[in-house]
mmCIF file of C-alpha atoms in Angstrom:
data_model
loop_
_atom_site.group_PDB
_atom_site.id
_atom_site.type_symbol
_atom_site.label_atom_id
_atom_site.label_comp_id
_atom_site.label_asym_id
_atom_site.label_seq_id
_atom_site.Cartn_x
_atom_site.Cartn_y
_atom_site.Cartn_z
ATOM 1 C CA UNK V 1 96.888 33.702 47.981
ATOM 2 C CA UNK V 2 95.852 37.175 49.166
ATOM 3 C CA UNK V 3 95.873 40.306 47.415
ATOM 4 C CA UNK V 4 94.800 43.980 48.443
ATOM 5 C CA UNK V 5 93.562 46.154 45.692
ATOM 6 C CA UNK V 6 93.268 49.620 45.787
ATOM 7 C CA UNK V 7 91.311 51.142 42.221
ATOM 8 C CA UNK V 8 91.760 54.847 42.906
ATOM 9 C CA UNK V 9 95.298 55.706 42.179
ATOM 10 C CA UNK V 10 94.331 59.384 42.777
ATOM 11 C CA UNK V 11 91.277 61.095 44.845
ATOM 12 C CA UNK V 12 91.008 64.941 45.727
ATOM 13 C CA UNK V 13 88.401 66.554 48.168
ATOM 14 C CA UNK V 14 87.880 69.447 49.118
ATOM 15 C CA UNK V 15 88.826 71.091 52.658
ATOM 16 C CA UNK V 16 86.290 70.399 55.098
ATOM 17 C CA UNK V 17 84.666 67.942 53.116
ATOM 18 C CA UNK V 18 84.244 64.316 53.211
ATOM 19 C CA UNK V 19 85.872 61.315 51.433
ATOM 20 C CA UNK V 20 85.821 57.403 50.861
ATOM 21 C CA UNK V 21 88.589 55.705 49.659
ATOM 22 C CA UNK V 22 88.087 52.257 48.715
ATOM 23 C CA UNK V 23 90.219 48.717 49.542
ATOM 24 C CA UNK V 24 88.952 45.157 48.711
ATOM 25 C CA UNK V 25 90.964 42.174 49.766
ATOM 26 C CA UNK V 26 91.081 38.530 49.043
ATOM 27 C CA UNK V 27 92.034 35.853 51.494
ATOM 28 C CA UNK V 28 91.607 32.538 52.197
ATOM 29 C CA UNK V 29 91.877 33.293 56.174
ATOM 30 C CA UNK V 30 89.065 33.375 58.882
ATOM 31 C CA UNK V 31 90.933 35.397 61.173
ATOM 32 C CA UNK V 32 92.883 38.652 59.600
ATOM 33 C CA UNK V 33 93.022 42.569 60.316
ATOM 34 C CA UNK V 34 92.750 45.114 57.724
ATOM 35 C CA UNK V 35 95.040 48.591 58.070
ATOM 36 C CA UNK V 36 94.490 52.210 56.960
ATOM 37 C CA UNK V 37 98.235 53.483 56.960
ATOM 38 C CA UNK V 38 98.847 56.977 55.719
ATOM 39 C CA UNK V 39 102.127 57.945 53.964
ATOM 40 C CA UNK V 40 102.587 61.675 54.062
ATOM 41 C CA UNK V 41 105.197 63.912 51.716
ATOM 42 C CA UNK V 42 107.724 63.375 54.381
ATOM 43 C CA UNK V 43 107.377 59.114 53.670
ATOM 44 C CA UNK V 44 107.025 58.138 56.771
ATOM 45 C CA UNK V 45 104.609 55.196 57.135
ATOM 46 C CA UNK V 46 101.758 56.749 59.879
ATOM 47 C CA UNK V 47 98.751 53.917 60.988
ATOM 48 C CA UNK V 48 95.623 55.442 60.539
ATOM 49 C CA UNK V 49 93.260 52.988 62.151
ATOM 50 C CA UNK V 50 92.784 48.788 62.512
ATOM 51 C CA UNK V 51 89.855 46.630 61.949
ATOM 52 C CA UNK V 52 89.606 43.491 63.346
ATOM 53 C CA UNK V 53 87.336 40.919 60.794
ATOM 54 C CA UNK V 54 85.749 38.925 63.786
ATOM 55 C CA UNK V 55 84.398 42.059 65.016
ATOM 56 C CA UNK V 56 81.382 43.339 63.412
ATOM 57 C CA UNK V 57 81.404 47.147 64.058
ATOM 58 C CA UNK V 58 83.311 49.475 62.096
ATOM 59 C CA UNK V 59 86.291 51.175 63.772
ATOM 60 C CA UNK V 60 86.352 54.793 64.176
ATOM 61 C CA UNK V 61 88.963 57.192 65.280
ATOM 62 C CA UNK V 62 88.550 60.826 65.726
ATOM 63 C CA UNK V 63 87.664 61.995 61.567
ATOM 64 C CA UNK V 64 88.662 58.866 60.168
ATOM 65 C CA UNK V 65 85.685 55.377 60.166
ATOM 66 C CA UNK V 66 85.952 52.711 58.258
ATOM 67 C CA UNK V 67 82.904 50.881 56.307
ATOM 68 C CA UNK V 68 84.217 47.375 56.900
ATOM 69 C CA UNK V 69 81.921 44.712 54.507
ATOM 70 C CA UNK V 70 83.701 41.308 55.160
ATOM 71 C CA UNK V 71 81.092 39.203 52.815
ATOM 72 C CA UNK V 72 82.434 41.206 49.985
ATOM 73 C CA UNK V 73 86.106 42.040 51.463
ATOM 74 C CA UNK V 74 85.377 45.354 51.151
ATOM 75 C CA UNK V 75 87.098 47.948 53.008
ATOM 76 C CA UNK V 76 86.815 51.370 52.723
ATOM 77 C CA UNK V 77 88.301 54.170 54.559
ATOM 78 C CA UNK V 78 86.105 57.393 55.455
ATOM 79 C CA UNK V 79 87.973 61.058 56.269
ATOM 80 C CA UNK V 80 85.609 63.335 57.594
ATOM 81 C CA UNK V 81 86.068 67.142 57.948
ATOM 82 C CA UNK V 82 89.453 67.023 55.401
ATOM 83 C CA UNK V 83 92.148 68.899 56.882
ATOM 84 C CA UNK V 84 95.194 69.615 54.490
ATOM 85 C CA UNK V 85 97.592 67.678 56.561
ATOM 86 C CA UNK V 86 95.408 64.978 55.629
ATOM 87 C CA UNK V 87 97.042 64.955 52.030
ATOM 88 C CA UNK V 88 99.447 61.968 51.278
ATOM 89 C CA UNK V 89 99.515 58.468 50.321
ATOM 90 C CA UNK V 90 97.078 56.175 51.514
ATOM 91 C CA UNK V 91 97.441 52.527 51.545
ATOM 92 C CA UNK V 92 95.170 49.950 52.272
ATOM 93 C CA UNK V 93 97.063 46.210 53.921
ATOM 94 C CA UNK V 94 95.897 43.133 55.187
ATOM 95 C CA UNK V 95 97.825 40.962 58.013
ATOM 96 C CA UNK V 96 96.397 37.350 58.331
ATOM 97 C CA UNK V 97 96.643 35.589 61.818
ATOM 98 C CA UNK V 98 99.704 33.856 61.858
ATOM 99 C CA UNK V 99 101.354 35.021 59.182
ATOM 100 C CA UNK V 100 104.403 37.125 59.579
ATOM 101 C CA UNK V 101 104.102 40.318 57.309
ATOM 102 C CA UNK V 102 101.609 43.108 56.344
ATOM 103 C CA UNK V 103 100.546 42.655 52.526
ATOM 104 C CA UNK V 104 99.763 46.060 50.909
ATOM 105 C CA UNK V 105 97.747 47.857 48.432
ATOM 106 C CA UNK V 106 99.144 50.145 45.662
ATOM 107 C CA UNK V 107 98.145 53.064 47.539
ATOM 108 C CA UNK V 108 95.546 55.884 46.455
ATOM 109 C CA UNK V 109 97.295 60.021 46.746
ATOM 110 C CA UNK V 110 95.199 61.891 48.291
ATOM 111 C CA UNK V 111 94.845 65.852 47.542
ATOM 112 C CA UNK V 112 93.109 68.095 49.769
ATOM 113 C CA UNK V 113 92.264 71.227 48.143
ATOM 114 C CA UNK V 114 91.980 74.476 50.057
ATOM 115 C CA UNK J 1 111.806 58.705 72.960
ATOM 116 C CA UNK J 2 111.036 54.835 71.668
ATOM 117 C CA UNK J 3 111.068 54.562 67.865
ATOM 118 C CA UNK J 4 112.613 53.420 64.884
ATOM 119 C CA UNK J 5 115.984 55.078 63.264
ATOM 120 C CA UNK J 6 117.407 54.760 59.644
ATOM 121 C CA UNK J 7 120.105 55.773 58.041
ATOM 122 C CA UNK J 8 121.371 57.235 55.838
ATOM 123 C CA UNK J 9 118.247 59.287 54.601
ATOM 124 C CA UNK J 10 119.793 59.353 50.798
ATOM 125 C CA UNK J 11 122.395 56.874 49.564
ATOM 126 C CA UNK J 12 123.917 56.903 46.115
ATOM 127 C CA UNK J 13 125.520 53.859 44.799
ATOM 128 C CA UNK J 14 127.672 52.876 41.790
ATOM 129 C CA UNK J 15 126.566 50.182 39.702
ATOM 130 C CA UNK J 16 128.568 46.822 40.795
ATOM 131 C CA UNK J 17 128.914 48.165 44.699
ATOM 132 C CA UNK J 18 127.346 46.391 47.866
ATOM 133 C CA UNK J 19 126.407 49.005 49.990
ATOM 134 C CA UNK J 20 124.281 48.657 53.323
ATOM 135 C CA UNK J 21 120.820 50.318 55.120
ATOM 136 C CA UNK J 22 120.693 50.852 58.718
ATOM 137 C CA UNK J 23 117.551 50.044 60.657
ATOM 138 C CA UNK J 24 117.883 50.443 64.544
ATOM 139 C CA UNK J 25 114.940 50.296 67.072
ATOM 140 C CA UNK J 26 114.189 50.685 70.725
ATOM 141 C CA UNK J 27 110.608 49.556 71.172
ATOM 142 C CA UNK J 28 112.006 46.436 72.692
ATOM 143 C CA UNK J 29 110.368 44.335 69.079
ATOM 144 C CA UNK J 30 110.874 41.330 68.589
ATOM 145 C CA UNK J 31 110.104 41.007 64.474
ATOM 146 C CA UNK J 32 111.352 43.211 62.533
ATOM 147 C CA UNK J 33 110.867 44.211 58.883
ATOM 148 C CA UNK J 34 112.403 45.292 55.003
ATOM 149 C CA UNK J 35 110.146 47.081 52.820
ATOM 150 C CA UNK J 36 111.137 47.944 49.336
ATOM 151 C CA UNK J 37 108.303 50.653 47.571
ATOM 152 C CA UNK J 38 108.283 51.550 44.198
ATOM 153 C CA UNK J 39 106.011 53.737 42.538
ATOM 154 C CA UNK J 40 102.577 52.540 41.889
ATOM 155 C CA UNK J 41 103.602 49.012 43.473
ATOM 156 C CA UNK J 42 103.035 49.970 47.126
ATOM 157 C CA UNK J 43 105.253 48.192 49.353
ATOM 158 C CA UNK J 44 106.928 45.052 48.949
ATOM 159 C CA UNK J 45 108.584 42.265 51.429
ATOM 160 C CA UNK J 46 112.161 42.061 51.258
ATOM 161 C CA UNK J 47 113.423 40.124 54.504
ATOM 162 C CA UNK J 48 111.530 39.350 57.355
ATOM 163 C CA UNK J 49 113.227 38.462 61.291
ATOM 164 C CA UNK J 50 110.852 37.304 64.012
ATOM 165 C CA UNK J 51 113.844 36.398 66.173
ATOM 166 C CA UNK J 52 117.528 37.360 66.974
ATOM 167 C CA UNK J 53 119.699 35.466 64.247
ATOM 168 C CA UNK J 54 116.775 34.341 62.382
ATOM 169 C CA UNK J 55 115.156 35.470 59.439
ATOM 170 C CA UNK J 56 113.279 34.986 56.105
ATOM 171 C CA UNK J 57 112.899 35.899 52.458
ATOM 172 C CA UNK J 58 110.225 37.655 51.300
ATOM 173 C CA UNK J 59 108.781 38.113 47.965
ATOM 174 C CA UNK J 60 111.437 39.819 46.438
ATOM 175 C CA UNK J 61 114.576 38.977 48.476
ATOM 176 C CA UNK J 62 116.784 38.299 45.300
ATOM 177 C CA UNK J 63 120.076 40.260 45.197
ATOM 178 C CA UNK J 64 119.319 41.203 48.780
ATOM 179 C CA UNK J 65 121.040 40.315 52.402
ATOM 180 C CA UNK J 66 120.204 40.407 55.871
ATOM 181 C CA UNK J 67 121.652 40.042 59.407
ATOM 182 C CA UNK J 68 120.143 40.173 62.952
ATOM 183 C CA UNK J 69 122.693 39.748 65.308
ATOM 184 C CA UNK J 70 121.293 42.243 67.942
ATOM 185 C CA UNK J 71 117.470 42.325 68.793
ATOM 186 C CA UNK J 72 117.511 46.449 68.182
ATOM 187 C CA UNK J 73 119.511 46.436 64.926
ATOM 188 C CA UNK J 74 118.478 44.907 61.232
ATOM 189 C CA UNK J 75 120.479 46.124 58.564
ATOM 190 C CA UNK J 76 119.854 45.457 54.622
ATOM 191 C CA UNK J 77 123.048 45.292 52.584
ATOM 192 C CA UNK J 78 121.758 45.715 48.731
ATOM 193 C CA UNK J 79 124.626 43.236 46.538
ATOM 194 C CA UNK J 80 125.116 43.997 43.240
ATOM 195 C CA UNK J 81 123.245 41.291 42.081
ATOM 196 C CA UNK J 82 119.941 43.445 42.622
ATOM 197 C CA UNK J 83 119.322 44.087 39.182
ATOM 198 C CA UNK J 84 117.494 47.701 40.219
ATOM 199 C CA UNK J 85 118.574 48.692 42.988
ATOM 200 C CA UNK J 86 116.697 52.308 42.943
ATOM 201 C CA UNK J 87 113.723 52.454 45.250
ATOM 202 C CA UNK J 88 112.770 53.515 48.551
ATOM 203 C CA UNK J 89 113.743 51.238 51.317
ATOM 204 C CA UNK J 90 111.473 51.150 54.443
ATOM 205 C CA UNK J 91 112.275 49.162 57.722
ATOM 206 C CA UNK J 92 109.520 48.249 60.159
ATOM 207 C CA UNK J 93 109.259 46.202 63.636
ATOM 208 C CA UNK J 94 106.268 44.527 65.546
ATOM 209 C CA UNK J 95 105.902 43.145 68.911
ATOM 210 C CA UNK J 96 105.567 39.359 68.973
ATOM 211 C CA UNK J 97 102.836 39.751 71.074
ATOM 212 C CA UNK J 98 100.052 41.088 69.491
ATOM 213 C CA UNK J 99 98.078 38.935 67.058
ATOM 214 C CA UNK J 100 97.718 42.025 64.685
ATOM 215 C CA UNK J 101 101.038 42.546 64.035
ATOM 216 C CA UNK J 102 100.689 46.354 64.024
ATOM 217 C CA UNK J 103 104.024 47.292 62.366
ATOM 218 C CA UNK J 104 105.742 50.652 63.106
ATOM 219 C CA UNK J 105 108.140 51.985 60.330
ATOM 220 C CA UNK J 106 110.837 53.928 60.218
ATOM 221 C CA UNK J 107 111.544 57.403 58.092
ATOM 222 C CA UNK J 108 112.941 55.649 55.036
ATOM 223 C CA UNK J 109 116.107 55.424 52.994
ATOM 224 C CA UNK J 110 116.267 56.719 49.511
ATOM 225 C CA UNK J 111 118.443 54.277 47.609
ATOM 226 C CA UNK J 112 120.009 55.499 43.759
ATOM 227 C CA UNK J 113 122.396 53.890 41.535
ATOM 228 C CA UNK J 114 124.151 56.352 39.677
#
């Protein structure tokens, strides 16, 4: 079975300042891609960035990297630079090859103080 | 501009009523996607549909239905055998031909039983 687990249900940085949030994953799967997607106040569901697990860097795009540790399904999402549009709902979700949905994390909130 | 509509953006419902969520898309998907997301339990698989007049339960399909006569539309109808009903309802819709299944979502529908 797989399972995503996100153990922050709440994080806060401050502007301009820089923040992990952290993801680990279980599956039985070889060949899967791990998700950042970003729900703001508005609800709708944004992608943030993709990982691939048969590739060995981390992905990066623009203020947001991920520190992507596949012996210990561990993935973590990095915002650099914290804007306050980056405030919402982050969640964390796994797709295995194959398989036809997305599973998801609980989600962490994010607050970005001024 | 390509993307994914639902509607309405609130619906109120009476306890014992059927009542049915819109999801339309134009990005020319061939799987598309219901999401249910309650609070602190992310989001959860409802119905899936990789193909016109085809689709699957998901986790929690119980007291749910589903039709996919037309490749752009995907509506949920919510029976009143869904025991509670009150969530957030989230459609989605991925191209068949990616092996990541990168799923785009649409706005949302606030579902409440009064």
């Amino acid at each position: 079975a797989q399972t995503v687990t996100q153990s922050q249900p709440e994080m806060s940085v401050q502007e301009a300042e820089t923040v992990t949030l952290s993801c680990t994953y279980d599956t039985s799967e070889s060949d899967y891609y791990l998700f950042w997607y970003k729900q703001p106040p508005s609800r709708q569901m944004i992608l943030v960035i993709r990982q691939e697990a048969y590739k060995q860097q981390n992905a990066t795009e623009n203020r947001f990297s991920v520190n992507f540790q596949k012996a210990a399904k561990s993935f973590s999402l990095k915002i650099s630079d914290s804007q306050l549009g980056d405030a919402a709902m982050y969640f964390c979700a796994l797709h295995q090859t194959g398989a036809n949905n997305l599973f998801f994390g609980t989600g962490t909130r994010l607050t970005v103080i001024p | 501009d390509g993307g994914i509509t639902q509607s309405p953006k609130y619906l109120f419902r009476k306890e014992g009523q059927n009542v049915t969520l819109s999801c339309e898309q134009n990005l020319n998907h061939d799987a598309m996607y219901w999401y249910r997301q309650d609070p602190g339990q992310g989001l959860r698989l409802i119905y899936y549909s990789q193909i016109v007049n085809d689709f699957q339960k998901g986790d929690i399909a119980e007291g749910y239905s589903v039709s996919r006569e037309k490749k752009e539309s995907f509506p949920l109808t919510v029976t009143s055998a869904q025991k509670n009903p009150t969530a957030f309802y989230l459609c989605a819709s991925s191209s068949a031909g990616t092996e990541y299944n990168e799923q785009f979502f649409g706005p949302g529908t606030r579902l409440t039983v009064l």
